[in-house]
CSV table of C-alpha atoms and ligand atoms in Angstrom, one decimal:
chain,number,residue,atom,x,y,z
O,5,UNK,CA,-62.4,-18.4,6.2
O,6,UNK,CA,-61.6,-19.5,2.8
O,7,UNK,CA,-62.2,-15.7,1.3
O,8,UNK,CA,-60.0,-14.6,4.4
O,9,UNK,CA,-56.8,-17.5,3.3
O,10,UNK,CA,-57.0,-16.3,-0.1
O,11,UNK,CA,-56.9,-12.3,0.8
O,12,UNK,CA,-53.8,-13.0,3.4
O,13,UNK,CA,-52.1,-14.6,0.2
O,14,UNK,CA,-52.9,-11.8,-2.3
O,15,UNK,CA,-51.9,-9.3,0.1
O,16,UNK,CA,-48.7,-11.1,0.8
O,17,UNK,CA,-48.0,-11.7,-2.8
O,18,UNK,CA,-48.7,-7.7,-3.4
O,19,UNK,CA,-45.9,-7.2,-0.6
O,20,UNK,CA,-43.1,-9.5,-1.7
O,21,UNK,CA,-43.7,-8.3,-5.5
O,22,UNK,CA,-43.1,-4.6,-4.1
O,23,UNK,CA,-40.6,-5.3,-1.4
O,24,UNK,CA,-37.4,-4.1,-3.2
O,25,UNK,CA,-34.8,-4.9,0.2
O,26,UNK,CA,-34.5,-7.8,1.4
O,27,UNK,CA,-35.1,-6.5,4.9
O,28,UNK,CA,-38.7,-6.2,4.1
O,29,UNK,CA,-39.0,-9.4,3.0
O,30,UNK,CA,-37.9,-10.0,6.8
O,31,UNK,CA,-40.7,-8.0,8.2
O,32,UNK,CA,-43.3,-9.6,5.7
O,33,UNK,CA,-42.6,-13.0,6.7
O,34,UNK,CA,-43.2,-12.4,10.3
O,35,UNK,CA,-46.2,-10.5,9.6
O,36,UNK,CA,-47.5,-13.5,7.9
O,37,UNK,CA,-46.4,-16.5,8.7
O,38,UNK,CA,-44.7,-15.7,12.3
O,39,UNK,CA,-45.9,-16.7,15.5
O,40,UNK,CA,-48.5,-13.5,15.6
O,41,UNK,CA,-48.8,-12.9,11.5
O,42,UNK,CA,-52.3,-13.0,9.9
O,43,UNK,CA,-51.9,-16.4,8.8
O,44,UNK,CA,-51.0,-18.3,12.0
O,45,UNK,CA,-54.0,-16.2,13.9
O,46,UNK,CA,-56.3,-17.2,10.5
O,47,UNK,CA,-54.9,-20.9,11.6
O,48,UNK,CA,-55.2,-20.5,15.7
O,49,UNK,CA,-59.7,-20.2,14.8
O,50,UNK,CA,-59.6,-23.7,13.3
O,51,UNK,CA,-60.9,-25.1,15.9
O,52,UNK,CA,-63.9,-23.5,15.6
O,53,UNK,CA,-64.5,-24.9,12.0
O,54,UNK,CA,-66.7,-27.9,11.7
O,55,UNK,CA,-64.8,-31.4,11.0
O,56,UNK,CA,-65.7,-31.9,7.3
O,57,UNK,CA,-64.3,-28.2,6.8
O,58,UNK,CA,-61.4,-28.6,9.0
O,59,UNK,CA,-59.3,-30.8,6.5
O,60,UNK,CA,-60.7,-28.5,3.5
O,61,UNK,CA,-59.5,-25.1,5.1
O,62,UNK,CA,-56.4,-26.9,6.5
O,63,UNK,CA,-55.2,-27.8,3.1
O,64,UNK,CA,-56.1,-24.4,1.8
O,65,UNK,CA,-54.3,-22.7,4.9
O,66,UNK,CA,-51.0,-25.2,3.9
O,67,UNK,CA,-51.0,-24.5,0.1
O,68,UNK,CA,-51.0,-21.1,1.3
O,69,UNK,CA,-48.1,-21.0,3.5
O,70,UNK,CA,-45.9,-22.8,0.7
O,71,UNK,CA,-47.2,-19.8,-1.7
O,72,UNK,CA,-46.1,-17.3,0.4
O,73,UNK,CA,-42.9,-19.1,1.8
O,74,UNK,CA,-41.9,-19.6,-2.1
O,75,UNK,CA,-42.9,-16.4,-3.1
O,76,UNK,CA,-40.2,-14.9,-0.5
O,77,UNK,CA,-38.0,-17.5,-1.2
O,78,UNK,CA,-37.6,-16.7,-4.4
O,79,UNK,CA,-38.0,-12.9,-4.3
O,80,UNK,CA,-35.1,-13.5,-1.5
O,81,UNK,CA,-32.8,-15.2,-4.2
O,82,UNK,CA,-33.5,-12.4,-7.2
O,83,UNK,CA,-32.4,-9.6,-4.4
O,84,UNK,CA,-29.6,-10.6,-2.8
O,85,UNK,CA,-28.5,-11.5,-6.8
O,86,UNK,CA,-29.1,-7.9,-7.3
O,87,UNK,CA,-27.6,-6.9,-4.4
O,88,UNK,CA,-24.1,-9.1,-5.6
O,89,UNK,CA,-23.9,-7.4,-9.0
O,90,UNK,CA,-24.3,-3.8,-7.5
O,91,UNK,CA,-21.6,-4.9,-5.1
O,92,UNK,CA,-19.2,-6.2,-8.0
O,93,UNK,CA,-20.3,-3.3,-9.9
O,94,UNK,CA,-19.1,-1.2,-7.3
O,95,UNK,CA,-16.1,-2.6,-6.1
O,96,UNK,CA,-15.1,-3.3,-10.2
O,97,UNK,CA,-11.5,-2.8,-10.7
O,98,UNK,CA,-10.6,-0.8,-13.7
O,99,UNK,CA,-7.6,-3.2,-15.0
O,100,UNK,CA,-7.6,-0.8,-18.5
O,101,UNK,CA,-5.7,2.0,-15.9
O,102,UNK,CA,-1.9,2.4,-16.4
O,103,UNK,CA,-0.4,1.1,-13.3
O,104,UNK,CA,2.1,3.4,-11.1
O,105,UNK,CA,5.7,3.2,-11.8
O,106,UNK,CA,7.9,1.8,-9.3
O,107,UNK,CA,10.8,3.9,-9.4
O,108,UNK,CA,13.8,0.7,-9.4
O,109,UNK,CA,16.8,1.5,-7.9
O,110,UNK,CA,20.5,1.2,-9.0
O,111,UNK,CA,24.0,1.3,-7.6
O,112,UNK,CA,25.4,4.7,-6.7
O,113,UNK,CA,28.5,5.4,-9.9
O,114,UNK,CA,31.0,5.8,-7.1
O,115,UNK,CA,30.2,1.9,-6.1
O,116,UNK,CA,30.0,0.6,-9.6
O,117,UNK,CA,33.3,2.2,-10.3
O,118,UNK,CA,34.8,0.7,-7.2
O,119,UNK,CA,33.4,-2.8,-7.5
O,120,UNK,CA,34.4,-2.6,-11.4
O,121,UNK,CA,38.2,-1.9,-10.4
O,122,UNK,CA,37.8,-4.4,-8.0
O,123,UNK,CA,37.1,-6.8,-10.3
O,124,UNK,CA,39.6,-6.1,-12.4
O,125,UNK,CA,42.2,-6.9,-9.8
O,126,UNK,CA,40.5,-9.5,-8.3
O,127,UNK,CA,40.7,-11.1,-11.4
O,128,UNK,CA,45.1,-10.3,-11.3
O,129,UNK,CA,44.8,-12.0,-8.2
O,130,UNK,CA,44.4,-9.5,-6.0
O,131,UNK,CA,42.6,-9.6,-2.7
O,132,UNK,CA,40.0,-6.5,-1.4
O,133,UNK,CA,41.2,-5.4,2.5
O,134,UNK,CA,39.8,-2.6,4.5
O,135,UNK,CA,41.2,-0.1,6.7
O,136,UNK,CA,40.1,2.2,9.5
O,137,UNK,CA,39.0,5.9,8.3
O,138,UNK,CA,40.1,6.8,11.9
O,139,UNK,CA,43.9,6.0,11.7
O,140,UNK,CA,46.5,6.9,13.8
O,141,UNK,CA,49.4,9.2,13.2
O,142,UNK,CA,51.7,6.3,13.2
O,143,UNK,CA,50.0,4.4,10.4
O,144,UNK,CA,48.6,7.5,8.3
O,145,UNK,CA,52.4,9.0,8.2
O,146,UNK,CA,55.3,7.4,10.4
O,147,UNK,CA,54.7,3.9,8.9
O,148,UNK,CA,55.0,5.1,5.5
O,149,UNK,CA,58.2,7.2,6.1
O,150,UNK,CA,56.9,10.4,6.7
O,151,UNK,CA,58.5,11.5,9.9
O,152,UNK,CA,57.0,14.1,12.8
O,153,UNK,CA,57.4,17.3,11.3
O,154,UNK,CA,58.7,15.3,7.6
O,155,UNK,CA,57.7,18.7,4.9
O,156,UNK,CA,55.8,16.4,2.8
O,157,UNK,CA,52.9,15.9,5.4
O,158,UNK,CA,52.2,19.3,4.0
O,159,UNK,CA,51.2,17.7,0.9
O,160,UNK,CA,48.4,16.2,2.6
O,161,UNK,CA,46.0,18.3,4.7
O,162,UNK,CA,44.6,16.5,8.0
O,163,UNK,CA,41.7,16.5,9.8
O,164,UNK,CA,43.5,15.8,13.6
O,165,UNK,CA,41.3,14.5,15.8
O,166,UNK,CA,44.4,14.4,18.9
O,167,UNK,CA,47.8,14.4,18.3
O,168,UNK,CA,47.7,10.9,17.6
O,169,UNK,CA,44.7,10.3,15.8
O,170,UNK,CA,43.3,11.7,12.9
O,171,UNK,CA,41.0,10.8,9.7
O,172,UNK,CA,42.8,9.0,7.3
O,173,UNK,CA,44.3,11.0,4.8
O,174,UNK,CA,45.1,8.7,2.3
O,175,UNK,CA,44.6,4.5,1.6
O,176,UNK,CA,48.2,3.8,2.6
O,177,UNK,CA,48.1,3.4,5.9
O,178,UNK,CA,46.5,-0.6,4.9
O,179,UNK,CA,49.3,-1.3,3.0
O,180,UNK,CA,51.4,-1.2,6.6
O,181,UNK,CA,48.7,-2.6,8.8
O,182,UNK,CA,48.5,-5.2,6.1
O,183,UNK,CA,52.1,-6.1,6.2
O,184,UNK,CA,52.3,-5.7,10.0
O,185,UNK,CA,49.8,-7.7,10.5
O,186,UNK,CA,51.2,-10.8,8.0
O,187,UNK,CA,54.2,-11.7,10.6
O,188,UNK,CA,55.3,-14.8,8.4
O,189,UNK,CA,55.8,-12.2,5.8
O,190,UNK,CA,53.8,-14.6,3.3
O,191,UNK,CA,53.7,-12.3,-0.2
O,192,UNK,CA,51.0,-9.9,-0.2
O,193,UNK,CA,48.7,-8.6,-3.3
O,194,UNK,CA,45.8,-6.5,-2.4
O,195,UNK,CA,43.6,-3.5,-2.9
O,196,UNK,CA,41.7,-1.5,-0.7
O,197,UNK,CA,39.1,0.7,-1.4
O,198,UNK,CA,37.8,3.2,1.1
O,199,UNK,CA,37.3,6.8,2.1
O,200,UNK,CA,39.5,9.2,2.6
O,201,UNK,CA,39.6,13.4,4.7
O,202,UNK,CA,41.9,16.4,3.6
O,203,UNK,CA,41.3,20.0,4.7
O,204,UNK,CA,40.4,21.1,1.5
O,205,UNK,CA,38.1,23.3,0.1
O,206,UNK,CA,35.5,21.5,-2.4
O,207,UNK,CA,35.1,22.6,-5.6
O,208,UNK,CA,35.2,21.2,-8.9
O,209,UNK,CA,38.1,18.7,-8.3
O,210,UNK,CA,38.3,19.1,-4.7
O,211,UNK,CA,36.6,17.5,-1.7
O,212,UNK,CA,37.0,17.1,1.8
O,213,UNK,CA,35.9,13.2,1.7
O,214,UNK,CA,36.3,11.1,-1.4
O,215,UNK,CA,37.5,7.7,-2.4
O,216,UNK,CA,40.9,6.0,-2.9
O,217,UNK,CA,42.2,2.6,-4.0
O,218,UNK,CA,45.3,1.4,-2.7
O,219,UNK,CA,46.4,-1.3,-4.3
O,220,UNK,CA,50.1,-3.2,-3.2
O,221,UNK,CA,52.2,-6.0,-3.7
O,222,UNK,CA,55.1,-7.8,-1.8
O,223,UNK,CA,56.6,-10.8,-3.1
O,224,UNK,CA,60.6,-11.7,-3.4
O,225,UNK,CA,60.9,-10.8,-6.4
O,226,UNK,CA,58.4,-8.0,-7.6
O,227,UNK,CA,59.7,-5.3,-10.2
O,228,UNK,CA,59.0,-2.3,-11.5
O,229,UNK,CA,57.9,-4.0,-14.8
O,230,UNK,CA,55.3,-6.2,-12.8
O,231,UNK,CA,53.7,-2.7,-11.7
O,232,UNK,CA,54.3,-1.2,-15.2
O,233,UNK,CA,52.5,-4.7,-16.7
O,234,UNK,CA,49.7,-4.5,-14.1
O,235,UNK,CA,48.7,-1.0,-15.0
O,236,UNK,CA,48.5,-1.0,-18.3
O,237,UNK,CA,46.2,-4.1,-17.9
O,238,UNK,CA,43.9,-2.4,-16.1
O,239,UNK,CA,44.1,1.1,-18.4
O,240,UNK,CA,43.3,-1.4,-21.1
O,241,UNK,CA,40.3,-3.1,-19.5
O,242,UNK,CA,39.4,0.4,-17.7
O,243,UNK,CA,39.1,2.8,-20.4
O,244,UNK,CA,39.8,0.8,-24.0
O,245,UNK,CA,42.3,-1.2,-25.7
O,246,UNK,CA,43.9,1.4,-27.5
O,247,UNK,CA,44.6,3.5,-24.5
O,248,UNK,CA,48.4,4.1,-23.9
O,249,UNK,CA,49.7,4.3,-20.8
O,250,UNK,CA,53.2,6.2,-19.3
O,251,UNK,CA,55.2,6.2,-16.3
O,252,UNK,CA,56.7,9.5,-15.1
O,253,UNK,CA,58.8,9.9,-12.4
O,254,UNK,CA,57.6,11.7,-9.3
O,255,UNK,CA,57.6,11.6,-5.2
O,256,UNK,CA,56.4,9.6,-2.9
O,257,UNK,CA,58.3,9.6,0.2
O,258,UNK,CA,56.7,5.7,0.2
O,259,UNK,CA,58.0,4.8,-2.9
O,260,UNK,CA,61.2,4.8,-4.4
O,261,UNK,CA,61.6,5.1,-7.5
O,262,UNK,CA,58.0,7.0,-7.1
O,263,UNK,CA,55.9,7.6,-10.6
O,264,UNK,CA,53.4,8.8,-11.8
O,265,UNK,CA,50.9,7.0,-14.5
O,266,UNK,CA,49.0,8.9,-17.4
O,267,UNK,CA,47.0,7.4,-19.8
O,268,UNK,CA,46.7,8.4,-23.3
O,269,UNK,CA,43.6,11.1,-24.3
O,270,UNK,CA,40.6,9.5,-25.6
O,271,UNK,CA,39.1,13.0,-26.6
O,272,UNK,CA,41.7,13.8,-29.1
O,273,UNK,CA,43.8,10.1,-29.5
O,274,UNK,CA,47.1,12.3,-28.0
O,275,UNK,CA,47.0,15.1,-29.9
O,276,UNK,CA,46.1,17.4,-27.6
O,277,UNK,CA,42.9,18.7,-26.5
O,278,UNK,CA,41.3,20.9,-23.7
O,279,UNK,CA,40.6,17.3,-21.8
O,280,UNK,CA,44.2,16.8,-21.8
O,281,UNK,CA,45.4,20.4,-21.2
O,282,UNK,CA,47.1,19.9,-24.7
O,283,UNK,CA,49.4,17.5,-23.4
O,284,UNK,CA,47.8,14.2,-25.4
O,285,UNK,CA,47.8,12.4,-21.7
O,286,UNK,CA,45.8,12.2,-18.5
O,287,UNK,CA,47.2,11.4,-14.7
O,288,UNK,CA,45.4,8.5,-13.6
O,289,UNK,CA,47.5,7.5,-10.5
O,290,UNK,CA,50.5,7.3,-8.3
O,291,UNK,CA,52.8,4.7,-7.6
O,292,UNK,CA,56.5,3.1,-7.5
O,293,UNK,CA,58.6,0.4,-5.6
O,294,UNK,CA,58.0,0.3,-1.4
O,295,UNK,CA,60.2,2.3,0.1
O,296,UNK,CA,62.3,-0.1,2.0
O,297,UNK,CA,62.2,2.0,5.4
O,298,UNK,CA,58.3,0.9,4.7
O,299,UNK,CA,58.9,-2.6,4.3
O,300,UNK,CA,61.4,-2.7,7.1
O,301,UNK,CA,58.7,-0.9,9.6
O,302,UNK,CA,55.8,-3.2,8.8
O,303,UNK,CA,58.3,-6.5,9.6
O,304,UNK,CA,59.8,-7.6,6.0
O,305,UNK,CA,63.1,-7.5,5.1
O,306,UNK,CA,64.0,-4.9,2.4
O,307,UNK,CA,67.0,-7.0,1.2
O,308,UNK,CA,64.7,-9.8,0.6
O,309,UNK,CA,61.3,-8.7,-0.9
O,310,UNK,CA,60.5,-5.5,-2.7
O,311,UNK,CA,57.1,-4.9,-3.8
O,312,UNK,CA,55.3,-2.2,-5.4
O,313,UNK,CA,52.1,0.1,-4.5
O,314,UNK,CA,49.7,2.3,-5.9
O,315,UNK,CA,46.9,4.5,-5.1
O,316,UNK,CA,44.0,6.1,-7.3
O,317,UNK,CA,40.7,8.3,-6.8
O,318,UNK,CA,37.9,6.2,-8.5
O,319,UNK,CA,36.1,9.3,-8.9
O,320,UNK,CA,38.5,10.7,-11.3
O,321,UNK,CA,38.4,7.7,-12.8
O,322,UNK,CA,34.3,7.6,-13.8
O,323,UNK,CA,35.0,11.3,-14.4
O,324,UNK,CA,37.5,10.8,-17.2
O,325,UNK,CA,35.4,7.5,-18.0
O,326,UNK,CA,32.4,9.5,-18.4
O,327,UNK,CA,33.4,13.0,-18.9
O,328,UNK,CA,32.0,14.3,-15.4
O,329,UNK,CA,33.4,17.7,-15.0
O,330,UNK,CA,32.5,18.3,-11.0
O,331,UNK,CA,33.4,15.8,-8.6
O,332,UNK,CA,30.5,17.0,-6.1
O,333,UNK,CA,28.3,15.3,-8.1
O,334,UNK,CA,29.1,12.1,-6.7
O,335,UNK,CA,28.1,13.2,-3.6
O,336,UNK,CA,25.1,15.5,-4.2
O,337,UNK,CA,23.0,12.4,-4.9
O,338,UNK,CA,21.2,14.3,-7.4
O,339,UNK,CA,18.8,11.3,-8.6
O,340,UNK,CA,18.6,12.9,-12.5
O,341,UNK,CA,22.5,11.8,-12.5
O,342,UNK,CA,23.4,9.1,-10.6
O,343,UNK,CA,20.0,7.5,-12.5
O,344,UNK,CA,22.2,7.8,-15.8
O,345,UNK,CA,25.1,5.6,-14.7
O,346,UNK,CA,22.1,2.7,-13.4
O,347,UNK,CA,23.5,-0.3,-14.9
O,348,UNK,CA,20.0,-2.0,-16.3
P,21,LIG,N1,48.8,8.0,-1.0
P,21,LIG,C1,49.0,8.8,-2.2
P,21,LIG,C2,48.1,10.0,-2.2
P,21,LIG,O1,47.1,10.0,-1.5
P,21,LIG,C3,48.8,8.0,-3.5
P,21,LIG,C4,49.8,7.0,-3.6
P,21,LIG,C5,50.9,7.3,-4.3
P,21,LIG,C6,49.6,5.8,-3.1
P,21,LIG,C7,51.9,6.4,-4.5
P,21,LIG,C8,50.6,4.8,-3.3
P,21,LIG,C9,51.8,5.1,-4.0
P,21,LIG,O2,50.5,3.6,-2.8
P,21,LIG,O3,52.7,4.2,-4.2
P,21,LIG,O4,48.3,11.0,-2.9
């Protein structure tokens, strides 16, 4: 029985030194030591052993046991070590690989020219109001002294949705919602940015949606010095401190006098270029005293305040700021140039 201990051990010990999973290590411990392995059924014949041997073969059978249990225990341990560092091996992650760029994201030019000249009027004082880009006759034209059937409706070309209703043509129409809606005719200093329609046929410098900023102010004593002193402040900021700016007279049938505003070429300092059509200045904007009939529809009394208005196209503005030849491009969303203009 003692030959028969020491051959189940050997045999075990053969096992768990080959057994290269620890599955099998499993199976060998049940074939062994469970309840129908070699050892226990080695064990179950005892009985039959005389009582001196009984202790003898008992200890043998124990010592055994604890061979074989600590032989799997510890084969056990070196596998499932193994079995860890194949794992990490596997699952290693290669930190020396260049990581994928996120692409990052930047404000459209159209909005960082509009919240730029915001925030050079905000900083006059000025405060930012919105308007409806579905505007009613009355508001887009009548309001502002343009008549049914007035000729210089032709100047503008509308997108009618009825009779009444059409897409805004033009920023204007807030400065006389803006007064209407004031009825304590308090003094009013605003812009508005916003979109505007015309029936026109894009190209280059045309588009049938683009941007305006109106900008007015009502006060009891405003002048035509206040707008000319406003302007040139934000020529100055806008585009350099050594840009000139001039007044020229022009039409509006909302303002009267009505003028026009050109800056001073930057290309060629005013001596004439191909920017500048040779003339040494650029048009920037529109603008001039309210028209009292204005003032007077929208509530305030023209014999009491006067106040002056403007309106400009940001996108003319980045174009001259940045020499952008086709205004389509702000609305192409071409990624290769709007990612130029990303402020960092
Ligand atoms: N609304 C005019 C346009 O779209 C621009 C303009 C000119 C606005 C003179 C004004 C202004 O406020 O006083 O052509």
């Amino acid at each position: 029985m003692k030959e028969q201990l020491e051959s189940i051990q050997a045999e075990a010990l053969d096992k768990i030194a080959e057994a290269d999973e620890r599955k099998q290590l499993q199976d060998i411990k049940v074939a062994y030591l469970g309840k129908k392995g070699s050892l226990t059924s080695v064990l179950r014949g005892m009985g039959k052993l005389s009582k001196e041997e009984r202790p003898v073969v008992g200890e043998i059978a124990n010592r055994v046991r604890e061979t074989i249990t600590a032989a799997l225990d510890e084969k056990d341990e070196k596998l499932e070590k193994e079995e860890m560092e194949e794992q990490l091996e596997a699952e290693a992650i290669d930190i020396s690989l260049p990581g994928r760029p996120v692409p990052d994201g930047g404000a459209h030019l159209l909005t960082s020219i509009v919240e730029e000249i915001e925030d050079l009027f905000i900083g006059m004082g000025f405060e930012v109001r919105e308007g409806p880009e579905v505007e009613t006759d009355y508001f887009n034209f009548e309001a502002l002294n343009l008549p049914k059937n007035h000729p210089a409706r032709d100047m503008q070309d509308t997108f009618y949705i009825t009779n009444e209703l059409l897409m805004r043509t033009h920023t204007s129409p807030v400065q006389a919602r803006t007064m209407k809606a004031n009825e304590q005719n308090k003094p009013v200093k605003m812009i508005c940015p916003g979109k505007v329609y015309r029936r026109d046929t894009d190209d280059a410098t045309h588009s049938h949606q683009f941007t305006q900023i109106e900008g007015l102010y009502v006060d009891t004593d405003v002048r035509m010095s206040d707008l000319k002193g406003i302007l040139d402040k934000f020529a100055k900021k806008m585009f350099g401190a050594d840009r000139e700016i001039r007044l020229r007279p022009s039409f509006f049938p909302f303002t009267e006098p009505s003028v026009e505003m050109d800056i001073s070429c930057k290309v060629c300092n005013g001596e004439g270029c191909s920017v500048c059509k040779q003339t040494g200045w650029i048009e920037i904007l529109g603008g001039g005293m309210v028209h009292p009939n204005v003032l007077e529809m929208a509530g305030y009394d023209p014999e009491k305040y006067s106040g002056f208005a403007f309106g400009m196209g940001p996108e003319r503005i980045a174009m001259l700021k940045y020499g952008i030849n086709d205004i389509r491009q702000f609305y192409l969303n071409d990624k290769r140039f709007l990612k130029q203009y990303h402020k960092a």
